[in-house]
Tab-separated table of C-alpha atoms in Angstrom:
chain	number	residue	atom	x	y	z
A	1	MET	CA	51.991	5.378	-17.632
A	2	SER	CA	51.837	2.737	-14.886
A	3	ARG	CA	54.678	2.229	-12.430
A	4	LEU	CA	55.654	-1.038	-14.092
A	5	GLY	CA	55.647	0.597	-17.510
A	6	ASN	CA	57.689	3.513	-16.191
A	7	LEU	CA	60.154	1.072	-14.661
A	8	GLY	CA	60.391	-0.798	-17.954
A	9	ALA	CA	61.133	2.430	-19.842
A	10	ARG	CA	63.825	3.396	-17.322
A	11	LEU	CA	65.369	-0.075	-17.539
A	12	TYR	CA	65.354	0.114	-21.344
A	13	ARG	CA	67.071	3.511	-21.338
A	14	GLY	CA	69.621	2.360	-18.789
A	15	ASP	CA	68.572	4.912	-16.169
A	16	VAL	CA	68.277	2.122	-13.612
A	17	GLY	CA	69.396	-1.482	-13.674
A	18	TYR	CA	70.505	-4.534	-11.743
A	19	ASP	CA	73.938	-6.054	-12.214
A	20	PHE	CA	72.937	-9.541	-13.372
A	21	ILE	CA	76.225	-10.194	-15.175
A	22	GLY	CA	78.394	-8.989	-12.299
A	23	LYS	CA	76.732	-11.465	-9.929
A	24	ARG	CA	76.650	-14.353	-12.372
A	25	LYS	CA	78.705	-16.624	-10.087
A	26	ILE	CA	75.838	-16.514	-7.579
A	27	TRP	CA	73.323	-17.550	-10.257
A	28	TYR	CA	75.643	-20.294	-11.486
A	29	GLY	CA	75.935	-21.630	-7.950
A	30	VAL	CA	72.162	-21.603	-7.413
A	31	SER	CA	71.558	-23.355	-10.733
A	32	ILE	CA	74.189	-26.004	-10.029
A	33	LEU	CA	72.649	-26.681	-6.606
A	34	ILE	CA	69.150	-27.049	-8.088
A	35	THR	CA	70.443	-29.283	-10.885
A	36	ILE	CA	72.295	-31.547	-8.439
A	37	THR	CA	69.117	-31.856	-6.353
A	38	ALA	CA	67.133	-32.825	-9.459
A	39	VAL	CA	69.713	-35.432	-10.502
A	40	LEU	CA	69.766	-36.941	-7.002
A	41	ALA	CA	65.959	-37.129	-7.015
A	42	LEU	CA	66.088	-38.980	-10.326
A	43	ALA	CA	68.765	-41.356	-9.061
A	44	VAL	CA	67.104	-42.111	-5.713
A	45	GLN	CA	63.361	-42.019	-6.430
A	46	GLY	CA	63.224	-42.302	-10.191
A	47	LEU	CA	60.240	-41.420	-12.357
A	48	ASN	CA	56.731	-42.755	-11.922
A	49	MET	CA	56.240	-43.957	-15.474
A	50	GLY	CA	52.688	-44.413	-16.759
A	51	ILE	CA	51.339	-47.566	-18.319
A	52	GLU	CA	51.976	-46.044	-21.741
A	53	PHE	CA	55.682	-46.627	-21.061
A	54	LYS	CA	55.734	-49.797	-18.940
A	55	GLY	CA	52.523	-51.513	-20.038
A	56	GLY	CA	49.330	-52.316	-18.145
A	57	ALA	CA	45.547	-52.088	-18.284
A	58	VAL	CA	43.006	-49.285	-17.991
A	59	PHE	CA	39.479	-50.085	-16.838
A	60	THR	CA	36.630	-47.611	-17.249
A	61	THR	CA	33.407	-48.160	-15.329
A	62	PRO	CA	30.011	-46.590	-16.033
A	63	LYS	CA	28.470	-44.158	-13.572
A	64	THR	CA	28.671	-45.701	-10.129
A	65	THR	CA	28.183	-44.849	-6.471
A	66	ALA	CA	31.456	-46.544	-5.494
A	67	SER	CA	34.111	-44.259	-4.077
A	68	VAL	CA	37.648	-43.849	-5.353
A	69	GLU	CA	39.059	-45.505	-2.237
A	70	GLN	CA	36.742	-48.493	-2.620
A	71	ALA	CA	37.671	-48.992	-6.279
A	72	LYS	CA	41.390	-48.643	-5.532
A	73	GLU	CA	41.239	-51.234	-2.767
A	74	ALA	CA	39.336	-53.677	-4.969
A	75	ALA	CA	41.718	-53.226	-7.930
A	76	GLU	CA	44.884	-53.663	-5.846
A	77	GLU	CA	43.482	-56.728	-4.074
A	78	SER	CA	42.565	-58.355	-7.364
A	79	SER	CA	45.758	-57.496	-9.295
A	80	GLY	CA	48.408	-57.438	-6.606
A	81	HIS	CA	49.803	-54.220	-8.067
A	82	PRO	CA	49.354	-50.540	-7.163
A	83	ALA	CA	46.352	-48.942	-8.852
A	84	ILE	CA	45.578	-45.341	-9.820
A	85	VAL	CA	41.896	-44.444	-9.683
A	86	GLN	CA	40.402	-41.204	-10.999
A	87	LYS	CA	36.837	-39.943	-10.703
A	88	LEU	CA	35.632	-38.653	-14.071
A	89	GLY	CA	33.199	-35.825	-14.601
A	90	ASN	CA	30.215	-38.044	-15.494
A	91	GLY	CA	30.530	-40.087	-12.282
A	92	SER	CA	32.438	-42.977	-13.848
A	93	LEU	CA	35.802	-44.298	-12.658
A	94	ARG	CA	39.087	-44.758	-14.509
A	95	ILE	CA	41.224	-47.498	-12.943
A	96	GLN	CA	44.814	-47.855	-14.113
A	97	ILE	CA	46.937	-50.899	-13.196
A	98	SER	CA	50.457	-51.487	-14.494
A	99	GLU	CA	52.104	-54.777	-15.494
A	100	VAL	CA	48.892	-56.623	-16.358
A	101	ASP	CA	48.522	-59.069	-19.256
A	102	THR	CA	45.383	-60.114	-21.133
A	103	ALA	CA	44.517	-63.176	-19.004
A	104	LYS	CA	44.927	-61.297	-15.769
A	105	ALA	CA	42.952	-58.329	-17.105
A	106	ASP	CA	39.879	-60.521	-17.619
A	107	ALA	CA	40.067	-61.785	-14.033
A	108	ILE	CA	40.457	-58.245	-12.686
A	109	ARG	CA	37.458	-57.145	-14.719
A	110	GLU	CA	35.308	-59.875	-13.162
A	111	ASP	CA	36.430	-58.947	-9.654
A	112	LEU	CA	35.732	-55.236	-10.220
A	113	SER	CA	32.259	-56.110	-11.473
A	114	LYS	CA	31.476	-57.936	-8.230
A	115	ASP	CA	33.094	-55.445	-5.833
A	116	LEU	CA	31.648	-52.323	-7.483
A	117	SER	CA	28.275	-53.843	-8.359
A	118	VAL	CA	28.661	-53.003	-12.039
A	119	PRO	CA	27.834	-55.323	-14.975
A	120	THR	CA	30.956	-56.904	-16.434
A	121	GLU	CA	30.079	-56.029	-20.031
A	122	LYS	CA	29.831	-52.335	-19.125
A	123	ILE	CA	33.392	-52.162	-17.784
A	124	GLY	CA	35.719	-51.110	-20.581
A	125	ALA	CA	39.221	-52.588	-20.654
A	126	GLU	CA	42.184	-51.282	-22.615
A	127	LEU	CA	45.528	-53.073	-22.629
A	128	VAL	CA	48.823	-51.348	-23.347
A	129	GLY	CA	51.897	-53.446	-24.068
A	130	PRO	CA	55.347	-52.417	-22.780
A	131	SER	CA	56.769	-52.521	-26.315
A	132	TRP	CA	54.429	-49.724	-27.375
A	133	GLY	CA	55.600	-47.629	-24.438
A	134	ALA	CA	59.214	-48.253	-25.382
A	135	GLN	CA	58.486	-47.036	-28.916
A	136	ILE	CA	56.952	-43.823	-27.529
A	137	ALA	CA	59.990	-43.254	-25.310
A	138	ASN	CA	62.414	-43.802	-28.183
A	139	LYS	CA	60.480	-41.447	-30.431
A	140	ALA	CA	60.405	-38.833	-27.691
A	141	TRP	CA	64.176	-38.993	-27.231
A	142	THR	CA	64.694	-38.874	-30.997
A	143	GLY	CA	62.442	-35.842	-31.328
A	144	LEU	CA	64.222	-34.094	-28.459
A	145	GLY	CA	67.645	-34.740	-30.008
A	146	VAL	CA	66.572	-33.503	-33.458
A	147	PHE	CA	64.983	-30.440	-31.881
A	148	MET	CA	68.158	-29.468	-30.034
A	149	ILE	CA	70.362	-29.997	-33.087
A	150	LEU	CA	68.120	-27.762	-35.195
A	151	VAL	CA	68.079	-25.135	-32.449
A	152	VAL	CA	71.868	-25.034	-32.226
A	153	ILE	CA	72.222	-24.758	-36.012
A	154	TYR	CA	69.641	-21.988	-36.271
A	155	LEU	CA	71.062	-19.906	-33.412
A	156	ALA	CA	74.597	-20.325	-34.735
A	157	ILE	CA	73.470	-18.957	-38.109
A	158	ALA	CA	71.129	-16.238	-36.840
A	159	PHE	CA	73.418	-15.057	-34.034
A	160	GLU	CA	76.728	-16.823	-33.300
A	161	TRP	CA	78.023	-20.114	-31.952
A	162	ARG	CA	78.495	-18.758	-28.416
A	163	MET	CA	74.807	-17.919	-28.172
A	164	ALA	CA	73.910	-21.344	-29.570
A	165	VAL	CA	76.000	-23.057	-26.886
A	166	ALA	CA	74.502	-20.886	-24.136
A	167	ALA	CA	70.955	-21.618	-25.334
A	168	LEU	CA	71.675	-25.355	-25.400
A	169	VAL	CA	72.997	-25.262	-21.825
A	170	ALA	CA	69.876	-23.348	-20.737
A	171	LEU	CA	67.619	-25.935	-22.411
A	172	ILE	CA	69.367	-28.843	-20.688
A	173	HIS	CA	69.093	-26.918	-17.415
A	174	ASP	CA	65.319	-26.468	-17.872
A	175	ILE	CA	64.695	-30.108	-18.806
A	176	THR	CA	66.747	-31.427	-15.880
A	177	ILE	CA	64.913	-29.256	-13.358
A	178	THR	CA	61.483	-30.169	-14.741
A	179	VAL	CA	62.183	-33.910	-14.775
A	180	GLY	CA	63.694	-33.667	-11.281
A	181	ILE	CA	60.507	-32.030	-9.977
A	182	TYR	CA	58.497	-34.942	-11.414
A	183	ALA	CA	60.731	-37.354	-9.512
A	184	LEU	CA	60.359	-35.374	-6.268
A	185	VAL	CA	56.557	-35.042	-6.308
A	186	GLY	CA	55.935	-38.497	-7.810
A	187	PHE	CA	53.598	-37.343	-10.595
A	188	GLU	CA	53.004	-39.903	-13.302
A	189	VAL	CA	54.913	-39.478	-16.553
A	190	THR	CA	52.643	-39.899	-19.573
A	191	PRO	CA	52.761	-38.870	-23.241
A	192	GLY	CA	51.144	-35.623	-22.079
A	193	THR	CA	54.240	-34.997	-19.978
A	194	VAL	CA	56.447	-35.415	-23.040
A	195	ILE	CA	54.266	-32.967	-24.958
A	196	GLY	CA	54.593	-30.498	-22.092
A	197	LEU	CA	58.388	-30.833	-22.103
A	198	LEU	CA	58.598	-30.137	-25.823
A	199	THR	CA	56.312	-27.129	-25.356
A	200	ILE	CA	58.436	-25.545	-22.638
A	201	LEU	CA	61.556	-25.921	-24.761
A	202	GLY	CA	60.028	-23.627	-27.359
A	203	TYR	CA	58.951	-21.115	-24.720
A	204	SER	CA	62.348	-21.163	-23.050
A	205	LEU	CA	63.996	-20.435	-26.380
A	206	TYR	CA	61.560	-17.587	-27.009
A	207	ASP	CA	62.678	-15.738	-23.868
A	208	THR	CA	66.338	-16.425	-24.603
A	209	VAL	CA	66.133	-15.283	-28.230
A	210	VAL	CA	64.477	-12.003	-27.170
A	211	VAL	CA	67.468	-11.156	-24.961
A	212	PHE	CA	69.955	-12.368	-27.590
A	213	ASP	CA	68.343	-10.221	-30.270
A	214	SER	CA	68.606	-7.141	-28.066
A	215	LEU	CA	72.224	-7.996	-27.272
A	216	LYS	CA	73.079	-8.495	-30.936
A	217	GLU	CA	71.590	-5.103	-31.831
A	218	SER	CA	73.307	-3.309	-28.943
A	219	SER	CA	76.734	-4.827	-29.601
A	220	LYS	CA	77.020	-3.725	-33.245
A	221	ASP	CA	80.337	-1.922	-33.835
A	222	ILE	CA	81.160	-2.460	-30.184
A	223	THR	CA	84.908	-2.270	-30.798
A	224	LYS	CA	84.572	1.288	-32.179
A	225	GLN	CA	83.624	2.745	-28.803
A	226	THR	CA	85.324	2.852	-25.414
A	227	ARG	CA	82.355	3.472	-23.144
A	228	TRP	CA	81.026	-0.031	-22.424
A	229	THR	CA	82.481	-3.530	-22.218
A	230	TYR	CA	80.638	-6.490	-23.724
A	231	SER	CA	79.489	-7.695	-20.297
A	232	GLU	CA	78.047	-4.282	-19.502
A	233	ILE	CA	76.148	-4.183	-22.801
A	234	ALA	CA	74.838	-7.688	-22.091
A	235	ASN	CA	73.668	-6.525	-18.690
A	236	ARG	CA	71.878	-3.551	-20.260
A	237	SER	CA	70.170	-5.947	-22.710
A	238	ILE	CA	68.865	-8.081	-19.835
A	239	ASN	CA	67.551	-5.038	-17.987
A	240	GLY	CA	65.991	-3.671	-21.168
A	241	THR	CA	63.945	-6.842	-21.730
A	242	LEU	CA	63.365	-7.708	-18.057
A	243	VAL	CA	59.853	-6.309	-17.688
A	244	ARG	CA	58.798	-7.887	-20.974
A	245	SER	CA	60.064	-11.298	-19.818
A	246	ILE	CA	58.261	-10.956	-16.493
A	247	ASN	CA	55.002	-9.943	-18.173
A	248	THR	CA	55.009	-12.774	-20.707
A	249	THR	CA	55.958	-15.347	-18.058
A	250	VAL	CA	53.245	-14.271	-15.612
A	251	VAL	CA	50.590	-14.202	-18.342
A	252	ALA	CA	51.589	-17.714	-19.436
A	253	LEU	CA	51.804	-19.090	-15.882
A	254	LEU	CA	48.337	-17.956	-14.776
A	255	PRO	CA	46.271	-20.323	-16.969
A	256	VAL	CA	48.739	-23.158	-16.422
A	257	ALA	CA	48.455	-22.617	-12.656
A	258	GLY	CA	44.680	-22.834	-13.063
A	259	LEU	CA	45.048	-26.222	-14.757
A	260	LEU	CA	47.456	-27.507	-12.131
A	261	PHE	CA	46.004	-26.239	-8.854
A	262	ILE	CA	42.301	-25.855	-9.666
A	263	GLY	CA	41.769	-28.521	-12.319
A	264	GLY	CA	44.162	-31.121	-10.941
A	265	GLY	CA	43.935	-30.188	-7.269
A	266	PHE	CA	40.448	-28.965	-6.326
A	267	LEU	CA	38.445	-30.565	-9.136
A	268	GLY	CA	40.386	-33.833	-9.045
A	269	ALA	CA	41.080	-34.039	-12.768
A	270	GLY	CA	44.345	-35.910	-12.314
A	271	MET	CA	44.941	-36.243	-16.042
A	272	LEU	CA	45.595	-32.495	-16.179
A	273	ASN	CA	48.591	-32.937	-13.882
A	274	ASP	CA	50.469	-34.809	-16.592
A	275	ILE	CA	50.934	-31.765	-18.789
A	276	SER	CA	50.259	-28.851	-16.416
A	277	LEU	CA	53.118	-29.590	-14.000
A	278	SER	CA	55.683	-29.801	-16.800
A	279	LEU	CA	54.373	-26.558	-18.280
A	280	PHE	CA	54.321	-24.731	-14.941
A	281	VAL	CA	57.835	-25.747	-13.871
A	282	GLY	CA	59.245	-25.427	-17.373
A	283	LEU	CA	57.884	-21.917	-17.961
A	284	ALA	CA	59.334	-20.657	-14.687
A	285	ALA	CA	62.675	-22.398	-15.318
A	286	GLY	CA	62.814	-21.063	-18.887
A	287	ALA	CA	62.329	-17.464	-17.767
A	288	TYR	CA	64.984	-17.948	-15.079
A	289	SER	CA	67.545	-19.519	-17.399
A	290	SER	CA	67.191	-16.847	-20.094
A	291	ILE	CA	68.133	-14.151	-17.570
A	292	PHE	CA	70.470	-15.863	-15.137
A	293	ILE	CA	72.100	-18.601	-17.246
A	294	ALA	CA	72.064	-18.034	-21.010
A	295	THR	CA	73.058	-14.358	-21.256
A	296	PRO	CA	75.731	-14.422	-18.491
A	297	LEU	CA	77.220	-17.514	-20.148
A	298	VAL	CA	77.377	-15.684	-23.493
A	299	ALA	CA	79.164	-12.783	-21.771
A	300	ASP	CA	81.679	-15.198	-20.223
A	301	LEU	CA	82.406	-16.850	-23.565
A	302	LYS	CA	82.559	-13.533	-25.435
A	303	GLU	CA	84.919	-11.891	-22.944
A	304	ARG	CA	87.524	-14.551	-23.799
A	305	ASP	CA	87.737	-13.203	-27.353
A	306	PRO	CA	90.968	-11.176	-27.938
A	307	GLN	CA	89.012	-8.244	-29.379
A	308	MET	CA	86.777	-8.088	-26.306
A	309	LYS	CA	89.806	-8.295	-24.020
A	310	ALA	CA	91.398	-5.369	-25.861
A	311	LEU	CA	88.121	-3.445	-25.683
A	312	LYS	CA	87.913	-3.984	-21.937
A	313	LYS	CA	91.446	-2.620	-21.502
A	314	ARG	CA	90.590	0.488	-23.520
A	315	VAL	CA	87.388	1.057	-21.558
A	316	LEU	CA	89.180	0.731	-18.228
A	317	ALA	CA	92.001	3.003	-19.431
A	318	ARG	CA	89.539	5.674	-20.502
A	319	ARG	CA	87.713	5.503	-17.196
A	320	ALA	CA	90.987	5.823	-15.320
A	321	ALA	CA	91.887	8.884	-17.409
A	322	ASP	CA	88.454	10.428	-16.834
A	323	ALA	CA	88.786	9.819	-13.113
A	324	ALA	CA	92.204	11.478	-13.085
A	325	LYS	CA	90.860	14.525	-14.938
A	326	ALA	CA	87.960	14.787	-12.544
A	327	GLU	CA	90.332	14.646	-9.594
A	328	GLN	CA	92.517	17.378	-11.093
A	329	GLY	CA	89.426	19.461	-11.744
A	330	GLU	CA	88.510	19.285	-8.083
A	331	GLN	CA	92.018	20.235	-6.949
A	332	GLY	CA	92.348	23.104	-9.492
A	333	PRO	CA	89.960	25.617	-7.833
A	334	MET	CA	91.567	24.928	-4.459
A	335	ALA	CA	95.043	25.606	-5.880
A	336	ASP	CA	93.868	28.836	-7.507
A	337	ALA	CA	92.304	30.014	-4.276
A	338	GLU	CA	95.692	30.215	-2.483
A	339	PRO	CA	97.238	32.952	-4.726
A	340	GLU	CA	93.978	34.878	-4.555
A	341	ALA	CA	94.054	34.755	-0.790
A	342	ALA	CA	97.708	35.885	-0.808
A	343	ALA	CA	96.853	38.723	-3.157
A	344	ALA	CA	93.981	39.740	-0.949
A	345	GLY	CA	96.299	39.746	2.042
A	346	SER	CA	98.872	41.913	0.303
A	347	GLY	CA	96.132	44.305	-0.788
A	348	ILE	CA	95.053	44.789	2.779
A	349	ALA	CA	98.613	45.403	3.804
A	350	GLY	CA	99.044	47.949	0.987
A	351	GLN	CA	95.957	49.779	2.072
A	352	ARG	CA	97.400	50.048	5.522
A	353	ARG	CA	100.637	51.481	4.209
A	354	GLN	CA	98.663	53.896	2.048
A	355	ALA	CA	96.800	55.102	5.103
A	356	ASP	CA	100.102	56.145	6.634
A	357	GLY	CA	100.656	58.570	3.754
A	358	ARG	CA	97.296	60.264	3.830
A	359	GLY	CA	98.633	63.030	6.067
A	360	ARG	CA	101.206	64.122	3.498
A	361	GLY	CA	100.474	67.062	1.182
A	362	ARG	CA	101.618	67.716	-2.298
A	363	GLY	CA	105.253	67.264	-2.962
A	364	GLY	CA	105.530	64.789	-0.224
A	365	ARG	CA	105.350	67.313	2.580
A	366	ALA	CA	103.602	66.490	5.721
A	367	SER	CA	100.354	68.286	6.205
A	368	GLY	CA	100.092	70.868	8.916
A	369	LYS	CA	100.075	74.561	9.673
A	370	ARG	CA	102.622	76.820	8.054
A	371	ARG	CA	105.206	78.210	10.265
């Protein structure tokens, strides 16, 4: 068995473990700090919305020798708006300009034809109205709301309402962090980004449900024992599924990292950034929230239950009694050693007194020659 597998088996058995629940205030503080940073980024910088949401035009040229910088300069000079230019795999260019209407799009097309030395009829133009983008945004918000409602209902039925609330908080945490990262780095938000967000919600729930299922199984008939509190059982559930969560997260992050850093970075396929960044950040945030947010929050909510409070008192009382017995057991041998030492001392003294009588004969007479 590998070292990681051996560690996973020891974590599952409870031979070793990290106190995630005991240090939950630290994780709460870190999460709050990250969330505040994400909200500030959204408030200050905002999101770089694509033309699918705010309207604009997309021009596609045939294979050309013009550079990306040359096409960007020509498009911005002609339109008066910032342009996003991407080099496609076949040598063509994709030029995206926001806030452009039909009349202006025709003029821009003519200017691009002259500046890039490309026939006008071979430059494709696609217009996107802002109303269509608004419809996409509304549908995305509606789908997100329906998704979260269904998640809460399902978790409340399959587990309990406390776990449903904790999972909902973890989902909001993951979405906020992911959207905040988009605001910080300035990546464009497209329908692919929305698809990526919906995908990470499912993955985040997967990690959370795995821990919740282990916790539900471990906490059956919990009030009939006095060995563990609910928080301690929750901590054992996290440790028992920790290696599995790490393995699944790493395996999922590797191909997404390839899309983001190799496809979008080295190869210049900027369209991959739309979905890969949301997946990369969301997968990492989902794994984090399932361990450091969702389960500790369930333990906090559960420990407020009167039965769990009574259980905690019984567990602490039993541990205090066991500690007292252990202390008495250590003092017992020391207390018994004192009489034994006293007896040994008296025995030595008796032997000395007996030695004084060795010279006496039978009848108590002193030994010696007869007179």
